[in-house]
Amino acid sequence: MNLLLLEDDEATRTHLERTLVAAGHVVDACSNGSDAIVLGSTNDYAVLILDRMVPGVDGLGVLKALRAAGVRAPAIFLTAIDGVHDRVEGLDAGADDYLVKPFAAIEFLARVNALLRRQPARDVATVLRVADLEIDLIKRSVRRGGRAIPLQAQEFKLLEYLMRHAGEIVTRTMLLENVWSFHFDPQTNIIESHMSRLRSKVDRGFVQELIHTVRGAGYRCDGLA
């Protein structure tokens, strides 16, 4: 399932993201409320995981903004605040659960899974398509124009992320955080080298290129020139 994670502490964010990914979820992680509002209002998330105390727009403000925008995904607050008034304030703002720090990863995951079980069954896309490119997330296979394209595990993960954000500009930071789980720039050409290999497999021999470089911004996957 697609989850939104707002947590400003880098070590905590990395730990929680890895816990969720290991459980089979796709996570969009951010460290400030403004980014969380943009992500939450433009993407369809199964659960919103919001740190209550972050700089700028805090988790409470994020949830209020998303609820006002019509976002109804269940939400859980992560917080060091343990007062009754604060818990009531969060629940009144539209939160479904409240987890006080520090907490065990196993309890955190159980709370998230409980929120997922509350939702009515939804059709979950297991096949993504962009033009004549198709990626099957269950079979872990990729085909273009009916031709099988073998990919390494990290190439598959990179392509999946690009296709999930088809038509959008994906930045270097987004790729480092969501494909490699790096919350810092390792100052290497890891993205460029993987992107080059991926392009050679996905675009070489086809008239239409599907993976584009957006100069000064990042990359985009779509069927546009």
Coordinates of C-alpha atoms in Angstrom, one line a residue:
M1 CA 0.0 0.0 0.0
N2 CA 1.1 3.6 -0.6
L3 CA 1.8 5.4 2.7
L4 CA 2.7 9.0 3.5
L5 CA 5.3 9.5 6.3
L6 CA 6.0 12.9 7.8
E7 CA 8.9 12.8 10.3
D8 CA 11.5 15.5 10.8
D9 CA 14.1 13.5 12.7
E10 CA 16.3 11.8 10.0
A11 CA 17.2 8.7 12.1
T12 CA 13.6 8.1 13.1
R13 CA 12.3 8.7 9.6
T14 CA 14.8 6.3 8.1
H15 CA 14.0 3.6 10.6
L16 CA 10.3 3.9 10.2
E17 CA 10.5 3.9 6.4
R18 CA 12.7 0.8 6.3
T19 CA 10.2 -0.9 8.7
L20 CA 7.3 -0.1 6.3
V21 CA 9.2 -1.0 3.2
A22 CA 10.2 -4.3 4.7
A23 CA 6.5 -5.0 5.3
G24 CA 5.8 -4.5 1.6
H25 CA 4.6 -0.9 1.6
V26 CA 5.5 1.9 -0.7
V27 CA 6.5 5.0 1.3
D28 CA 6.7 8.7 0.4
A29 CA 8.7 10.2 3.2
C30 CA 9.2 13.9 3.9
S31 CA 10.5 16.1 6.7
N32 CA 8.3 19.2 6.7
G33 CA 4.6 20.0 6.7
S34 CA 4.6 21.9 3.5
D35 CA 5.8 18.9 1.5
A36 CA 3.4 16.7 3.3
I37 CA 0.5 18.8 2.3
V38 CA 1.6 18.8 -1.3
L39 CA 2.1 15.1 -1.4
G40 CA -1.1 14.3 0.5
S41 CA -3.3 16.4 -1.7
T42 CA -1.9 15.1 -5.0
N43 CA -1.4 11.4 -4.3
D44 CA -3.7 8.6 -3.1
Y45 CA -2.4 7.2 0.2
A46 CA -3.8 4.4 2.2
V47 CA -2.6 5.8 5.5
L48 CA -1.1 9.2 6.6
I49 CA 1.6 8.9 9.3
L50 CA 2.3 12.3 10.7
D51 CA 4.8 13.4 13.3
R52 CA 2.9 16.0 15.5
M53 CA 5.8 18.2 16.2
V54 CA 7.7 19.3 13.0
P55 CA 9.1 22.8 12.1
G56 CA 6.8 25.1 10.2
V57 CA 3.4 23.6 9.5
D58 CA 3.1 20.9 12.2
G59 CA 1.4 17.6 11.9
L60 CA -1.9 19.0 13.2
G61 CA -1.9 21.7 10.6
V62 CA -1.1 19.2 7.9
L63 CA -4.0 17.0 8.8
K64 CA -6.4 19.9 9.0
A65 CA -5.3 21.1 5.6
L66 CA -5.7 17.7 4.0
R67 CA -9.1 17.1 5.6
A68 CA -10.2 20.5 4.3
A69 CA -9.1 19.4 0.9
G70 CA -11.2 16.3 1.0
V71 CA -8.5 13.7 1.9
R72 CA -10.1 11.0 3.9
A73 CA -7.2 8.5 4.3
P74 CA -6.9 7.3 7.9
A75 CA -4.2 9.1 9.9
I76 CA -2.0 8.3 12.8
F77 CA -0.1 10.9 14.8
L78 CA 3.4 10.1 16.1
T79 CA 4.2 12.4 19.0
A80 CA 6.1 13.0 22.2
I81 CA 3.1 14.9 23.6
D82 CA 1.2 12.7 26.0
G83 CA -1.4 15.1 27.4
V84 CA -5.1 14.2 27.2
H85 CA -5.9 17.6 25.7
D86 CA -3.3 17.2 22.9
R87 CA -4.7 13.7 22.1
V88 CA -8.2 15.0 22.0
E89 CA -7.1 17.9 19.8
G90 CA -5.5 15.5 17.3
L91 CA -8.5 13.2 17.2
D92 CA -10.8 16.2 16.7
A93 CA -8.7 17.3 13.8
G94 CA -9.4 14.0 12.0
A95 CA -6.7 11.6 13.3
D96 CA -7.7 7.9 13.7
D97 CA -4.9 6.9 16.1
Y98 CA -2.2 8.3 18.3
L99 CA 1.2 6.7 19.1
V100 CA 3.3 8.3 21.8
K101 CA 7.1 8.2 21.4
P102 CA 9.2 6.3 22.2
F103 CA 7.5 3.2 20.7
A104 CA 8.6 -0.2 19.4
A105 CA 8.7 -0.7 15.7
I106 CA 6.5 -3.8 16.0
E107 CA 3.7 -1.8 17.7
F108 CA 4.1 1.0 15.1
L109 CA 3.6 -1.5 12.3
A110 CA 0.7 -3.1 14.0
R111 CA -1.1 0.2 14.4
V112 CA -0.6 1.0 10.7
N113 CA -1.9 -2.4 9.7
A114 CA -4.9 -1.9 11.9
L115 CA -5.7 1.3 10.1
L116 CA -5.4 -0.5 6.7
R117 CA -7.8 -3.2 7.8
R118 CA -10.4 -0.6 8.7
Q119 CA -10.7 0.5 5.1
P120 CA -13.1 -1.1 2.6
A121 CA -11.4 -3.3 0.1
R122 CA -10.1 -1.3 -2.9
D123 CA -8.8 -2.3 -6.3
V124 CA -5.0 -2.1 -6.0
A125 CA -3.1 -1.7 -9.2
T126 CA -0.6 -4.6 -9.7
V127 CA 0.2 -3.7 -13.3
L128 CA 1.5 -0.2 -14.2
R129 CA 1.5 1.0 -17.8
V130 CA 3.1 3.9 -19.6
A131 CA 2.5 3.9 -23.4
D132 CA 3.6 0.4 -24.5
L133 CA 5.7 -0.2 -21.4
E134 CA 4.2 -2.5 -18.7
I135 CA 5.4 -3.5 -15.3
D136 CA 3.8 -6.4 -13.4
L137 CA 4.4 -5.9 -9.7
I138 CA 3.3 -9.4 -8.7
K139 CA 5.2 -11.3 -11.4
R140 CA 8.1 -8.8 -11.1
S141 CA 8.3 -8.7 -14.9
V142 CA 8.6 -5.9 -17.4
R143 CA 7.5 -5.9 -21.0
R144 CA 7.6 -3.2 -23.8
G145 CA 5.7 -3.7 -27.0
G146 CA 5.2 -7.3 -25.9
R147 CA 8.9 -7.9 -25.5
A148 CA 10.3 -9.1 -22.1
I149 CA 12.9 -6.7 -20.6
P150 CA 15.0 -8.3 -17.8
L151 CA 15.9 -5.9 -15.0
Q152 CA 18.1 -6.1 -12.0
A153 CA 16.3 -5.6 -8.6
Q154 CA 17.4 -2.0 -8.2
E155 CA 16.5 -1.2 -11.8
F156 CA 13.1 -2.7 -11.3
K157 CA 12.6 -0.6 -8.1
L158 CA 13.7 2.5 -10.0
L159 CA 11.4 1.9 -12.9
E160 CA 8.5 1.2 -10.6
Y161 CA 9.0 4.5 -8.8
L162 CA 9.2 6.4 -12.1
M163 CA 6.0 4.7 -13.4
R164 CA 4.1 5.3 -10.2
H165 CA 4.8 9.0 -10.7
A166 CA 4.3 8.9 -14.5
G167 CA 4.0 12.4 -16.0
E168 CA 5.6 14.0 -12.8
I169 CA 9.1 15.3 -12.4
V170 CA 11.0 13.1 -10.0
T171 CA 13.9 14.8 -8.4
R172 CA 17.3 13.4 -7.4
T173 CA 16.3 13.7 -3.7
M174 CA 13.1 11.8 -4.2
L175 CA 15.0 9.0 -5.9
L176 CA 17.7 8.8 -3.2
E177 CA 15.1 8.7 -0.4
N178 CA 12.5 6.4 -2.0
V179 CA 14.6 4.1 -4.2
W180 CA 17.8 3.8 -2.2
S181 CA 16.6 5.0 1.3
F182 CA 19.4 7.5 1.4
H183 CA 18.5 10.7 3.3
F184 CA 21.7 12.4 2.3
D185 CA 23.4 12.9 -1.0
P186 CA 26.3 10.3 -1.2
Q187 CA 27.9 12.5 -3.9
T188 CA 28.2 9.6 -6.3
N189 CA 26.7 9.0 -9.8
I190 CA 24.6 6.1 -8.5
I191 CA 21.4 7.6 -9.9
E192 CA 22.9 8.5 -13.3
S193 CA 24.5 5.1 -13.8
H194 CA 21.3 3.2 -12.9
M195 CA 19.3 5.5 -15.1
S196 CA 21.6 5.0 -18.0
R197 CA 21.4 1.2 -17.7
L198 CA 17.6 1.4 -17.3
R199 CA 17.2 3.6 -20.4
S200 CA 19.4 1.3 -22.5
K201 CA 17.0 -1.5 -21.6
V202 CA 13.7 0.3 -21.8
D203 CA 14.2 2.8 -24.7
R204 CA 17.0 1.4 -26.9
G205 CA 15.5 0.0 -30.1
F206 CA 12.2 1.9 -29.8
V207 CA 11.3 5.0 -31.7
Q208 CA 9.6 6.7 -28.7
E209 CA 11.7 7.4 -25.5
L210 CA 9.8 7.0 -22.3
I211 CA 12.4 8.1 -19.7
H212 CA 13.3 11.8 -20.0
T213 CA 15.8 14.0 -18.3
V214 CA 14.4 17.3 -17.2
R215 CA 17.4 19.6 -17.1
G216 CA 18.0 21.2 -13.7
A217 CA 15.0 19.3 -12.2
G218 CA 15.2 15.6 -12.5
Y219 CA 13.6 12.9 -14.6
R220 CA 10.1 12.1 -16.0
C221 CA 8.5 8.9 -17.3
D222 CA 5.8 9.4 -19.9
G223 CA 5.1 9.0 -23.6
L224 CA 5.6 12.7 -24.4
A225 CA 8.6 13.9 -26.4

